[in-house]
mmCIF file of C-alpha atoms in Angstrom:
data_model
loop_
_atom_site.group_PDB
_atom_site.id
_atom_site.type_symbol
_atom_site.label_atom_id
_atom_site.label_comp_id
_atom_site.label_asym_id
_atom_site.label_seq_id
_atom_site.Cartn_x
_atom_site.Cartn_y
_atom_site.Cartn_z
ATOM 1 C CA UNK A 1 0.000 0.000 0.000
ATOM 2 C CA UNK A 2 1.579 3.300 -0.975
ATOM 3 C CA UNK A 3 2.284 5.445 2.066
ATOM 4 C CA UNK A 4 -0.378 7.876 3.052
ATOM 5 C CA UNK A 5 1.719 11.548 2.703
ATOM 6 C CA UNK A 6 3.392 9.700 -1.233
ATOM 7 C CA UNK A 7 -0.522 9.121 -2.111
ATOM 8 C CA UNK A 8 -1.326 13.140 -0.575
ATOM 9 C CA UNK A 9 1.927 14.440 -3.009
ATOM 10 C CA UNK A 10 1.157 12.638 -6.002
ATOM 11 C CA UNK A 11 -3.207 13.462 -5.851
ATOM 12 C CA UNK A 12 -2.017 17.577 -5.697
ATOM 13 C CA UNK A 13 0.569 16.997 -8.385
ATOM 14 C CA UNK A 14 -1.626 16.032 -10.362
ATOM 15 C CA UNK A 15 -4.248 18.114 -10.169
ATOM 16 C CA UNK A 16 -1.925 20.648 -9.956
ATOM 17 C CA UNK A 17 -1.338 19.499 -13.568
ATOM 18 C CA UNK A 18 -4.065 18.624 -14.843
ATOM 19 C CA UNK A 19 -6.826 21.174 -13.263
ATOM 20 C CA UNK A 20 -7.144 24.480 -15.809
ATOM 21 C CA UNK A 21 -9.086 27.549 -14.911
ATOM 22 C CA UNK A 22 -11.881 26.890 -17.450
ATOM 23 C CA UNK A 23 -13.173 23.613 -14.633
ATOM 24 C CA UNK A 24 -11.752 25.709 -11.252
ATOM 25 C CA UNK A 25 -14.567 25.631 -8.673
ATOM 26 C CA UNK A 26 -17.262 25.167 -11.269
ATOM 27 C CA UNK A 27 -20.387 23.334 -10.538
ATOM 28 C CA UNK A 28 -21.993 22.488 -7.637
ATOM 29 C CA UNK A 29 -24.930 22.693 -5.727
ATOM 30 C CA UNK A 30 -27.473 25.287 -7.403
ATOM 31 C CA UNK A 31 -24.925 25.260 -10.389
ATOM 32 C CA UNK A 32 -24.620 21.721 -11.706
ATOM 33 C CA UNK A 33 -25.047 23.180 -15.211
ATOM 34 C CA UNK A 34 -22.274 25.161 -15.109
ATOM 35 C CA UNK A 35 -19.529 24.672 -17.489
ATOM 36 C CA UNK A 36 -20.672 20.996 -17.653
ATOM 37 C CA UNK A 37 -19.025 19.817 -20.992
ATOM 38 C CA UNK A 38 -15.453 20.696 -19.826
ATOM 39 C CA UNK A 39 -16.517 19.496 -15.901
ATOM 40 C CA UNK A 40 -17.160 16.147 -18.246
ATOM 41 C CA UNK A 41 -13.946 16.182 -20.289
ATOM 42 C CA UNK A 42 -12.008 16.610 -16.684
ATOM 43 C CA UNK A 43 -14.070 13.319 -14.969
ATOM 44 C CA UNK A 44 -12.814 11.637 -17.906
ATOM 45 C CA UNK A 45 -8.946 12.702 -17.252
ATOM 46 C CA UNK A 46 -9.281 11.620 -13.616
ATOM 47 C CA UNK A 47 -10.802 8.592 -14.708
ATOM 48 C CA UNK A 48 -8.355 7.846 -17.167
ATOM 49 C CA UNK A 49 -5.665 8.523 -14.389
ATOM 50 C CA UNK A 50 -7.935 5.801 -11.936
ATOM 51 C CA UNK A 51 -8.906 8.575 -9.489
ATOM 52 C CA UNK A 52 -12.803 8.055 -10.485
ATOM 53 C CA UNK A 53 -12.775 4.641 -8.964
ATOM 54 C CA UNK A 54 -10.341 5.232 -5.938
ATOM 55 C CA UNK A 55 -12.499 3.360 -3.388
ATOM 56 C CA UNK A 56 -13.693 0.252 -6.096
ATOM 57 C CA UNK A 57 -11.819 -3.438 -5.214
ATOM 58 C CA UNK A 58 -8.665 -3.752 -7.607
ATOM 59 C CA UNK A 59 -10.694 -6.711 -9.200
ATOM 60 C CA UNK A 60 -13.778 -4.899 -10.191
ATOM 61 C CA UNK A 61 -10.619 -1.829 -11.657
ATOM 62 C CA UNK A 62 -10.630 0.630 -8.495
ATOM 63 C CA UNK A 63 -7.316 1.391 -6.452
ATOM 64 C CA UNK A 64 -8.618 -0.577 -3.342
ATOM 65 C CA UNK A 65 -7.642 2.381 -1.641
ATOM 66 C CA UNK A 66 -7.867 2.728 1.900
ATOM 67 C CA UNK A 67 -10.471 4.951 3.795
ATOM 68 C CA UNK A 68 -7.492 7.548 4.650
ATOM 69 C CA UNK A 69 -6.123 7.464 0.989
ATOM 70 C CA UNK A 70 -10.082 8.574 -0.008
ATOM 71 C CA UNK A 71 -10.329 11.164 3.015
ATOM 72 C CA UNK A 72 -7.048 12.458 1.808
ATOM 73 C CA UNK A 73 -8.170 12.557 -1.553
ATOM 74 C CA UNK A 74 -11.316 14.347 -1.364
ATOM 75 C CA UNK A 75 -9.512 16.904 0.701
ATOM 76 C CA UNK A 76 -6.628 18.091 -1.528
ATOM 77 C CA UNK A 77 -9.395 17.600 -4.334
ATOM 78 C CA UNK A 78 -11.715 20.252 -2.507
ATOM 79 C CA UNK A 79 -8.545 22.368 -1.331
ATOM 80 C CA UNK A 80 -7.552 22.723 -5.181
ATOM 81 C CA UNK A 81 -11.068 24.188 -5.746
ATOM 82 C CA UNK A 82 -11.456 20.929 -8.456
ATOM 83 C CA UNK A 83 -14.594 21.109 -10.199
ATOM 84 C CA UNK A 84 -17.948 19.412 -9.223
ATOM 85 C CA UNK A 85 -18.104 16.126 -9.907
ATOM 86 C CA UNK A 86 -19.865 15.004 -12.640
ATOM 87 C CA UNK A 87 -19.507 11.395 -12.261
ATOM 88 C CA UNK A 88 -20.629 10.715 -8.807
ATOM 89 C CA UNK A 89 -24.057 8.940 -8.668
ATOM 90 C CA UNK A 90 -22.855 6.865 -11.309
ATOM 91 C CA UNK A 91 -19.492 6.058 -9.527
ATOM 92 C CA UNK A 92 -20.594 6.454 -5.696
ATOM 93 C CA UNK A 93 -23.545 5.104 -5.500
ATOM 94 C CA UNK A 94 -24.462 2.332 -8.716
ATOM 95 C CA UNK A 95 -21.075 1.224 -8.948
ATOM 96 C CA UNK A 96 -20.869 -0.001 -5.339
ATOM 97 C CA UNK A 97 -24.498 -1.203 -5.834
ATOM 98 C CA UNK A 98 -23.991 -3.209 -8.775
ATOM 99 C CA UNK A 99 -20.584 -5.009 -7.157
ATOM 100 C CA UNK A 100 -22.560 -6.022 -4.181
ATOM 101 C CA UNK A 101 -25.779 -6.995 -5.549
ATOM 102 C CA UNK A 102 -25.723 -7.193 -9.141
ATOM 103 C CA UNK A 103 -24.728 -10.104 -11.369
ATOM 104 C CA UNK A 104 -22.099 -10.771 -13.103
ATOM 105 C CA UNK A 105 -23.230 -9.994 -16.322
ATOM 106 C CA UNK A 106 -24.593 -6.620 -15.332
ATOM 107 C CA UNK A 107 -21.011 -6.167 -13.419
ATOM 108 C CA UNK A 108 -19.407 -6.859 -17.123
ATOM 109 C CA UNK A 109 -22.398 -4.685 -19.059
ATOM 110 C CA UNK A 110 -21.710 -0.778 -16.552
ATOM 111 C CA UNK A 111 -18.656 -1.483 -14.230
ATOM 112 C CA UNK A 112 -16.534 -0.406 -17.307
ATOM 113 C CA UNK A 113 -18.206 2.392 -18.670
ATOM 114 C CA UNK A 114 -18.838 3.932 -15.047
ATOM 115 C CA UNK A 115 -14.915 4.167 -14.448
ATOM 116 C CA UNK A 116 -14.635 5.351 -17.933
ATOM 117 C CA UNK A 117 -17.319 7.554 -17.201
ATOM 118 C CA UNK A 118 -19.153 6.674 -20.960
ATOM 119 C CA UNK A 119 -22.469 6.929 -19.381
ATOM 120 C CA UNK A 120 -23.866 9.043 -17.045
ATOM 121 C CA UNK A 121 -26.971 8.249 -14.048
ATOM 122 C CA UNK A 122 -29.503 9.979 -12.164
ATOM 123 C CA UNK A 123 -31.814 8.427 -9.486
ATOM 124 C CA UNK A 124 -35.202 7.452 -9.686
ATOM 125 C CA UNK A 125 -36.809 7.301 -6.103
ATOM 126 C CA UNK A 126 -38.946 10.494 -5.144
ATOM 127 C CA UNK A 127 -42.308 10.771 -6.683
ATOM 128 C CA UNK A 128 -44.796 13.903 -6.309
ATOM 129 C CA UNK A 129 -46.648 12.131 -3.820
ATOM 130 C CA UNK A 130 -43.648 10.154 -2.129
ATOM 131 C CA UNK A 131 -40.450 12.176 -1.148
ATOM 132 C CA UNK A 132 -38.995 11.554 2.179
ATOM 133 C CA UNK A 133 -41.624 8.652 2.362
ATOM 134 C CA UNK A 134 -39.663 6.763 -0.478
ATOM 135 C CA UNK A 135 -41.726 3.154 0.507
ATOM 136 C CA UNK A 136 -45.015 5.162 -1.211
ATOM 137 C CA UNK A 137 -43.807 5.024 -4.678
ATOM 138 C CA UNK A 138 -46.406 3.848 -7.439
ATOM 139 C CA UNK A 139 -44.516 3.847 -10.590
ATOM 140 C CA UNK A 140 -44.993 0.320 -11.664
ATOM 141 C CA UNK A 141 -43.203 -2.406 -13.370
ATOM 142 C CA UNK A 142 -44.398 -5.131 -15.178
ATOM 143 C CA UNK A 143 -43.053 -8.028 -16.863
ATOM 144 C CA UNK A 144 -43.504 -8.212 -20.636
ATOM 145 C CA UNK A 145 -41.745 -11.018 -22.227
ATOM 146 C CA UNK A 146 -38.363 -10.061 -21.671
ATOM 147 C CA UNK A 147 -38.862 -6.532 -21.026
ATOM 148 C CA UNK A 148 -40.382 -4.570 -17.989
ATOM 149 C CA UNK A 149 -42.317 -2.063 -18.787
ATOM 150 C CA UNK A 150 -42.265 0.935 -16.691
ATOM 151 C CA UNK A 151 -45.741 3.429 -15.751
ATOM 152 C CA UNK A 152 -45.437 6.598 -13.488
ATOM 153 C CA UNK A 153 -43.583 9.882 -12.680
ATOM 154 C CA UNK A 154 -40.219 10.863 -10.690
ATOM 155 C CA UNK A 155 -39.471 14.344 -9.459
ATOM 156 C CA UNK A 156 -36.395 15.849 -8.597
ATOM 157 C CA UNK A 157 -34.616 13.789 -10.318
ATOM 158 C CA UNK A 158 -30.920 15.479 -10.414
ATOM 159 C CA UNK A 159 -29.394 15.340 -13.713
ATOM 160 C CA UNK A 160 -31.628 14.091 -15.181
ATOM 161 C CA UNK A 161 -31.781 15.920 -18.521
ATOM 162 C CA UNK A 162 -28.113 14.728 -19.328
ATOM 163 C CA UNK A 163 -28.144 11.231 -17.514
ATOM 164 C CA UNK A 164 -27.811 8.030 -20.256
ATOM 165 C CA UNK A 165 -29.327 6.004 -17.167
ATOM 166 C CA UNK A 166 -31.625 5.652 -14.380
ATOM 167 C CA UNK A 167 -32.143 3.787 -11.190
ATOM 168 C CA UNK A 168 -35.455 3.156 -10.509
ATOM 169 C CA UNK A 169 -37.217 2.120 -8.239
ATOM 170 C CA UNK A 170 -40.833 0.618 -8.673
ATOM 171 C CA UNK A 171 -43.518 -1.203 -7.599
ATOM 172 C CA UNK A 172 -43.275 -4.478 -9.279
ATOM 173 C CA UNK A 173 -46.124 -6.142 -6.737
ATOM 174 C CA UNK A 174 -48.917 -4.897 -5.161
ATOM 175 C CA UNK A 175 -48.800 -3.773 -1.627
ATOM 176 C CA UNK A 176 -49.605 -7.229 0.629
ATOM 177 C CA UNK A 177 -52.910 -6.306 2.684
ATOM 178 C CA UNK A 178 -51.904 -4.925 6.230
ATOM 179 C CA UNK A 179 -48.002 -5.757 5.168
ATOM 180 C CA UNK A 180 -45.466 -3.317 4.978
ATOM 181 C CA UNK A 181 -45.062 -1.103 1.712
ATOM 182 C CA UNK A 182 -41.651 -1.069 0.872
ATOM 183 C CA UNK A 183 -42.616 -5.126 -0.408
ATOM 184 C CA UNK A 184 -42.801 -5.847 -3.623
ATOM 185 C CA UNK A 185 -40.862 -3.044 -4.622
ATOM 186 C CA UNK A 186 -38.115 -3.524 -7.531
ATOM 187 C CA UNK A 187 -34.500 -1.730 -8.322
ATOM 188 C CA UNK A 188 -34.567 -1.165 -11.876
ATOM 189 C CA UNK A 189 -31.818 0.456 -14.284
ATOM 190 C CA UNK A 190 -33.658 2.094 -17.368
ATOM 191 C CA UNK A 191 -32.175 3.971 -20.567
ATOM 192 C CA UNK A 192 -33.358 7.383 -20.488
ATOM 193 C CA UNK A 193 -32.833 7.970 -24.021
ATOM 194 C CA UNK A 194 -35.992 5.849 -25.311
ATOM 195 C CA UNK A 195 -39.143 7.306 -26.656
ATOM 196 C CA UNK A 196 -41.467 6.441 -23.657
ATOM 197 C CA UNK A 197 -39.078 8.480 -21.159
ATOM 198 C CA UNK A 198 -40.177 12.223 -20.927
ATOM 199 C CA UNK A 199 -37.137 14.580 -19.218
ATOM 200 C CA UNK A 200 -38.828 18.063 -17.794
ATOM 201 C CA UNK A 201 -36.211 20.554 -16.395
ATOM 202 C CA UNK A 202 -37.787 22.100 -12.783
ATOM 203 C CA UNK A 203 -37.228 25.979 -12.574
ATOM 204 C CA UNK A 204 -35.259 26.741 -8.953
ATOM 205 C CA UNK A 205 -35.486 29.855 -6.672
ATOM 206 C CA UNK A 206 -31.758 30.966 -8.353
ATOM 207 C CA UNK A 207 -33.020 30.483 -11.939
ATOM 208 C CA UNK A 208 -31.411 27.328 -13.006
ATOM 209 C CA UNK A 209 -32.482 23.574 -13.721
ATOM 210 C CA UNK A 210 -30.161 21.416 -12.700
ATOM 211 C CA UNK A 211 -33.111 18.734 -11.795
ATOM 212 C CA UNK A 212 -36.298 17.330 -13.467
ATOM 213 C CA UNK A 213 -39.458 15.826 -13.832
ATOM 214 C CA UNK A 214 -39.042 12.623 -15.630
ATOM 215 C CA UNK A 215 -42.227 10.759 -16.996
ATOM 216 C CA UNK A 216 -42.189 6.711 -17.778
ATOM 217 C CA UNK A 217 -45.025 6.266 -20.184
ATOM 218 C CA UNK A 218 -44.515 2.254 -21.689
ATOM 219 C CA UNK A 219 -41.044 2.786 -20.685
ATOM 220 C CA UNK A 220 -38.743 -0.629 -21.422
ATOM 221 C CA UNK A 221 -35.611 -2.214 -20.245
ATOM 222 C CA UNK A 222 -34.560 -5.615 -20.600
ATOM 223 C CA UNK A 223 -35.877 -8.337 -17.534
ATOM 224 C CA UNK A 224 -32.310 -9.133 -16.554
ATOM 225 C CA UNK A 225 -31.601 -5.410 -15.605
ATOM 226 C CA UNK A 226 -33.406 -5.790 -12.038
ATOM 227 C CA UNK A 227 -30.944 -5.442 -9.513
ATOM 228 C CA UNK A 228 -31.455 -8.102 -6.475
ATOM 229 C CA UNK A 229 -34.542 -10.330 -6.916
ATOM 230 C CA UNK A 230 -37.798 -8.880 -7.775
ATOM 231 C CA UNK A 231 -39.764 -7.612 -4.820
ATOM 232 C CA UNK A 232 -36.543 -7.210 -2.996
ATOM 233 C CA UNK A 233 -35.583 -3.177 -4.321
ATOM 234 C CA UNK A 234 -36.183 -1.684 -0.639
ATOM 235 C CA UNK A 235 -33.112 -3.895 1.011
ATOM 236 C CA UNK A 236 -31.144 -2.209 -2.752
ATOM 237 C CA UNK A 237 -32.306 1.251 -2.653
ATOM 238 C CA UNK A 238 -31.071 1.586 1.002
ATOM 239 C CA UNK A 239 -27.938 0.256 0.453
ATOM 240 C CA UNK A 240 -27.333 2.339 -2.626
ATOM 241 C CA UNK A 241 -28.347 5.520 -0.184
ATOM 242 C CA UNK A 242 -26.012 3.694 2.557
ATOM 243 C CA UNK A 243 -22.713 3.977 -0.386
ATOM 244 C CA UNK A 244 -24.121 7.911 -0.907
ATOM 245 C CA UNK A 245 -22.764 9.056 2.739
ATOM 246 C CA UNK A 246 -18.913 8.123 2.448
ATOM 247 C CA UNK A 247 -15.523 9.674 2.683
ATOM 248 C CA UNK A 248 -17.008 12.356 0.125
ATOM 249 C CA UNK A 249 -18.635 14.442 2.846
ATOM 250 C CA UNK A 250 -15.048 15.581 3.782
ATOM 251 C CA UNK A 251 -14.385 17.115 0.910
ATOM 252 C CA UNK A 252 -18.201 18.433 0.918
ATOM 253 C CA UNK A 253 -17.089 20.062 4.276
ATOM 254 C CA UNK A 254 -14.042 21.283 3.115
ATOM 255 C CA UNK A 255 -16.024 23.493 0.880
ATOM 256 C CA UNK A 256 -17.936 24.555 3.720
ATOM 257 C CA UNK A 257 -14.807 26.050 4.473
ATOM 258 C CA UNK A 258 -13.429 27.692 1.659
ATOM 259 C CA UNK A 259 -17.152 29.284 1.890
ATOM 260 C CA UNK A 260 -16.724 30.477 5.625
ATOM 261 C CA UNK A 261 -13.283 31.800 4.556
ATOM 262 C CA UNK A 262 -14.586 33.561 2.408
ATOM 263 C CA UNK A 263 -17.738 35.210 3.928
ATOM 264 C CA UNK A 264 -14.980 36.151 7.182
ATOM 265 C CA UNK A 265 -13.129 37.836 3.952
ATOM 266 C CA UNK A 266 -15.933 39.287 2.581
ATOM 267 C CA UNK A 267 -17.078 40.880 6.387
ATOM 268 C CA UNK A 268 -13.847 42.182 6.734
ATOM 269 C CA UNK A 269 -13.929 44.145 3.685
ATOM 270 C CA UNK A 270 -17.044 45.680 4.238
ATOM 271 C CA UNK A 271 -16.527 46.061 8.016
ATOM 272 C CA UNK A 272 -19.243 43.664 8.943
ATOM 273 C CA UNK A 273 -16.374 42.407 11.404
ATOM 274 C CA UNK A 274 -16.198 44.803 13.660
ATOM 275 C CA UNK A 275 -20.307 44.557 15.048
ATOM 276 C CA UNK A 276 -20.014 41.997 17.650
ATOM 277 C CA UNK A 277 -23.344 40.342 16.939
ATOM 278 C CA UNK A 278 -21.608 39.440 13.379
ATOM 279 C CA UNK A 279 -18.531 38.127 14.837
ATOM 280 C CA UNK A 280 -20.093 36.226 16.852
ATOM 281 C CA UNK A 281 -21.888 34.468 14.743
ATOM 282 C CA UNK A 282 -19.449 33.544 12.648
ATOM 283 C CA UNK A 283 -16.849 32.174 15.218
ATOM 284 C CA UNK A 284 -20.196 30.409 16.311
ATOM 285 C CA UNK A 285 -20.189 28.784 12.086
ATOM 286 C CA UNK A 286 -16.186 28.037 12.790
ATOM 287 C CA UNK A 287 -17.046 26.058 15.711
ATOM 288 C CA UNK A 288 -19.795 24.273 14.643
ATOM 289 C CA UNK A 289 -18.117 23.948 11.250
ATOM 290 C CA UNK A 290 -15.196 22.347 13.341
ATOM 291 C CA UNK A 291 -17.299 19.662 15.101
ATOM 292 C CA UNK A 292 -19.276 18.727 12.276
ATOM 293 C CA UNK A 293 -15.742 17.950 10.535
ATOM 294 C CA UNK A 294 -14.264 16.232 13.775
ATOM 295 C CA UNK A 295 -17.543 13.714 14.534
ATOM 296 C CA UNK A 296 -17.432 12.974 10.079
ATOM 297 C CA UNK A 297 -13.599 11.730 10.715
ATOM 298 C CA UNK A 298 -14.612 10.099 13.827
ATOM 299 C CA UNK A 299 -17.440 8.182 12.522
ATOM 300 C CA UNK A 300 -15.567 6.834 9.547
ATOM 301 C CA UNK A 301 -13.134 5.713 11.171
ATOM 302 C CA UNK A 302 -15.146 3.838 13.306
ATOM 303 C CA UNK A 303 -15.130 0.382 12.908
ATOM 304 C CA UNK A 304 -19.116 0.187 13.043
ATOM 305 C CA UNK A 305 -20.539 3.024 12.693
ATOM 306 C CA UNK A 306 -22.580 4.806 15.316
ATOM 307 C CA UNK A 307 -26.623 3.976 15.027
ATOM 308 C CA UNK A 308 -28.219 6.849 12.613
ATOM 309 C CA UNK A 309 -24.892 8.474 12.221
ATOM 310 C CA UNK A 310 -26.180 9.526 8.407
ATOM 311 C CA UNK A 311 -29.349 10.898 9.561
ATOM 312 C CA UNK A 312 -27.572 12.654 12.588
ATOM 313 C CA UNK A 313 -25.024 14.065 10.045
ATOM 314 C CA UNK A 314 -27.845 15.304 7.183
ATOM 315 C CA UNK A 315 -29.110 17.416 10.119
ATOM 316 C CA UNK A 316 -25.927 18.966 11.140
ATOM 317 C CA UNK A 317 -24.703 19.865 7.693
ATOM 318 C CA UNK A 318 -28.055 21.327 6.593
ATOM 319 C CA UNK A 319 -29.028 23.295 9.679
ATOM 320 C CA UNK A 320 -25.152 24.928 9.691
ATOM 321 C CA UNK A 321 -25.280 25.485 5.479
ATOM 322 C CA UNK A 322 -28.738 27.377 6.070
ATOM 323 C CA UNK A 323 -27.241 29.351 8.555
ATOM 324 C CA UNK A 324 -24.221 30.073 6.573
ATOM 325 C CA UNK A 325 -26.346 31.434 4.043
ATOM 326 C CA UNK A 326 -28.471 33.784 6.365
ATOM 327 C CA UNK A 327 -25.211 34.753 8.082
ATOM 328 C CA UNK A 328 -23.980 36.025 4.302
ATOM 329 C CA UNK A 329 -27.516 37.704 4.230
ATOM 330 C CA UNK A 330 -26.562 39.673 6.988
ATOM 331 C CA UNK A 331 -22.703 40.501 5.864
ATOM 332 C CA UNK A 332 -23.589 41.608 2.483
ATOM 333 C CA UNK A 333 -26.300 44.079 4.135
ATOM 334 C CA UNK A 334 -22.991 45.870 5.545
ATOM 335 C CA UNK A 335 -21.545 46.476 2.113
ATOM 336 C CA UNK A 336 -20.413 44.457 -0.898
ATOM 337 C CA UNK A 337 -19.964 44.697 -5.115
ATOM 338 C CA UNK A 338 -22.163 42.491 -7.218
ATOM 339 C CA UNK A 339 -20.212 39.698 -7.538
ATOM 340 C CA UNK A 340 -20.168 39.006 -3.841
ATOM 341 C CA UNK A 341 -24.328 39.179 -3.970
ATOM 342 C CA UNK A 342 -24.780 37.122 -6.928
ATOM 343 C CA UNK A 343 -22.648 34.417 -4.917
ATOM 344 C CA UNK A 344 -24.131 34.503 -1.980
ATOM 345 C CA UNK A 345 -27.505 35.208 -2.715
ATOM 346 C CA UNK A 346 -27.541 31.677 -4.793
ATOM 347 C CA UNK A 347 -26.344 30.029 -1.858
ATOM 348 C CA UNK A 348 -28.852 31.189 0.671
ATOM 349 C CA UNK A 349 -32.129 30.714 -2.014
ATOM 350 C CA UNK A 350 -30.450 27.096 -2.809
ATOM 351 C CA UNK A 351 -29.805 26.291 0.556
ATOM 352 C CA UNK A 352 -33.207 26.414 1.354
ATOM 353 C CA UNK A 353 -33.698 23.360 -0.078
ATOM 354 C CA UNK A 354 -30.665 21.586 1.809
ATOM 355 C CA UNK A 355 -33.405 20.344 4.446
ATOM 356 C CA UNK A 356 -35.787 18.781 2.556
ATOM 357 C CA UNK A 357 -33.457 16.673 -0.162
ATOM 358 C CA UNK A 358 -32.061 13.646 0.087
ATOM 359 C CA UNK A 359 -34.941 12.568 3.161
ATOM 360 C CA UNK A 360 -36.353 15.883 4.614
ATOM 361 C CA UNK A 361 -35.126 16.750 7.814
ATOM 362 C CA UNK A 362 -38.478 15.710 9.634
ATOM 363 C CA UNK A 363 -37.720 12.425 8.458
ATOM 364 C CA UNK A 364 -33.930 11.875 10.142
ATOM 365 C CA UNK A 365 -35.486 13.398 13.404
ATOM 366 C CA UNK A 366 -38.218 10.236 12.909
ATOM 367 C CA UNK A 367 -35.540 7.677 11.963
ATOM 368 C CA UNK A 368 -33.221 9.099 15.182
ATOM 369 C CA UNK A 369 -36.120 9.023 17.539
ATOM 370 C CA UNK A 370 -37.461 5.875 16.161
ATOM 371 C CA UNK A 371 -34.330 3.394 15.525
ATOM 372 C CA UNK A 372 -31.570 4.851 17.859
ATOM 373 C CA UNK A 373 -33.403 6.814 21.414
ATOM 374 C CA UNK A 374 -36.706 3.554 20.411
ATOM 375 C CA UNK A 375 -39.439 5.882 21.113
ATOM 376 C CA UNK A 376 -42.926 5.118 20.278
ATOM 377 C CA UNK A 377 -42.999 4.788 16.444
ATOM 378 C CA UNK A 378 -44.967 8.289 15.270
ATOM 379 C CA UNK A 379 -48.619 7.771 14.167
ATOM 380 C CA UNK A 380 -49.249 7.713 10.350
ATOM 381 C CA UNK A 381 -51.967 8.267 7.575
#
């Protein structure tokens, strides 16, 4: 294994090399559309140089790197101001998915072209009328010869509009009377360029698109491309969301950061750091900032990690980005030119949404309550 501070100088070599101005700190959340054909072009260098698949097993063509080789990663990557990826669902979350519980021959079909990146994913779980409740979907499946055929509508669906592929999940089996919903439910992977798949680009607060509505109307894909067994998607689709949460939120915190940096930067320019209520708060956002990084390394390095630790982590990183965002509210009342507002201002209107995404925060205060402190499970509809 190469040594830990060899792997740190030859990651910033390289991107030191590699990373041009045209990709620097483009992308993002609330900008994923930003200069997206060159972001694309660089994915494909850092595949090409193996980075893409760092944490895959040498025999499915990853590094096998250890978890302090990714941390370490992910942190010079951030520090370098590297572009968004746009790679990650595809190599994050399907390609561990696939290696764990697809088949071989689905292994052989996308394991290649993810760490190539030659196709591109989104993810097809929330539905208008099942979000955070992700066991409610009804977009169906059914079995046509040797084809499903897909019925039904996602929402929010995050790249959507330049994905090659989705994973879907659907209800391949109607919900057992007084059994749980999440049976029956199948882990699908569907080609979004077909004629019965429908892409529809959702207008945000800060005037982009980066995610969809996307409409299955007679939608197909072959029967061998279910994932796990039919009926058996819920036990997929959490483990997929379980390979979401990984040594990546470092580098996600690291551009916390850079942001904080540069909203103390920003205050000191305009003299927002000399009212105490200001400064205050934001040696309040260092400090939190700090502990949110500290219990991240801790928990990784766990060797089990602690009960609900995602759920506990989701509502720690959204409560303190929210605040960030008010907190540059505040600054920029003080004084700044319009670059600094058009910055900032996206940030605060996109981080509103930063507590209902990815399981609304009501939801991780359930699953805490419910499955780690075992309080009475809440009444439902």
């Amino acid at each position: 294994m190469q040594d830990d501070e060899a792997f740190r100088r030859e990651i910033r070599d390289w991107l030191a090399a590699n990373l041009t101005d045209d990709v620097r700190g483009a992308g993002g959340p609330g900008r994923e559309n930003e200069a997206f054909p060159q972001r694309l072009a660089f994915a494909r260098r850092l595949a090409a140089a193996g980075w893409t698949t760092l944490a895959w097993p040498v025999a499915h063509g990853g590094r096998g790197a250890s978890l302090t080789q990714q941390v370490i990663f992910h942190e010079e990557y951030a520090k370098a101001a590297a572009p968004s990826r746009v790679d990650h669902i595809g190599t994050t979350m399907v390609g561990p998915t696939l290696m764990d519980h697809g088949t071989p021959a689905q292994q052989r079909r996308f394991l290649p072209a993810l760490a190539a990146v030659d196709e591109l994913w989104c993810q097809g779980y929330s539905e208008p009328g099942a979000g955070s409740d992700l066991a409610g979907v009804t977009t169906r499946a059914r079995l046509d010869g040797d084809h499903w055929v897909l019925t039904g509508q996602k929402v929010w669906t995050s790249l959507a509009h330049v994905a090659d592929w989705c994973f879907v999940l659907a209800r391949t089996e109607p919900v057992p009377d007084g059994g749980p919903r999440h049976r029956g439910l199948s882990y699908l992977l569907v080609p979004m360029r077909q004629p019965g798949v429908t892409v529809r680009p959702i207008r945000q607060l800060t005037g982009d698109s980066e995610f969809n509505e996307v409409f299955f109307d007679d939608a197909r894909t072959e029967a061998g491309l279910v994932v796990g067994r039919p009926g058996d998607g819920w036990k997929v689709a959490m483990a997929t969301l379980a390979y979401e949460r990984g040594a990546a939120t470092v580098g996600q915190q690291i551009g916390f950061q850079r942001d904080l940096d540069d909203l103390v930067a920003l205050a000191r320019r305009t003299g927002a750091a000399t009212d105490p209520l200001l400064r205050e708060r934001l040696t309040r956002a260092w400090i939190d900032l700090t502990v949110l990084r500290s219990h991240t390394l801790r928990s990784l390095s766990a060797p089990q990690p602690p009960p609900g630790n995602p759920s506990v982590v989701k509502l720690l990183w959204t409560r303190w980005r929210q605040g960030l965002g008010e907190l540059a509210m505040d600054v920029l009342a003080t004084g700044g030119d319009d670059r600094d507002a058009e910055r900032w201002h996206r940030l605060f209107l996109f981080s509103r949404a930063d507590t209902v995404y990815g399981g609304s925060n009501e939801i991780q205060r359930g699953i805490i309550a419910e499955r780690v402190l075992g309080l009475p499970r809440q009444a439902r509809r």
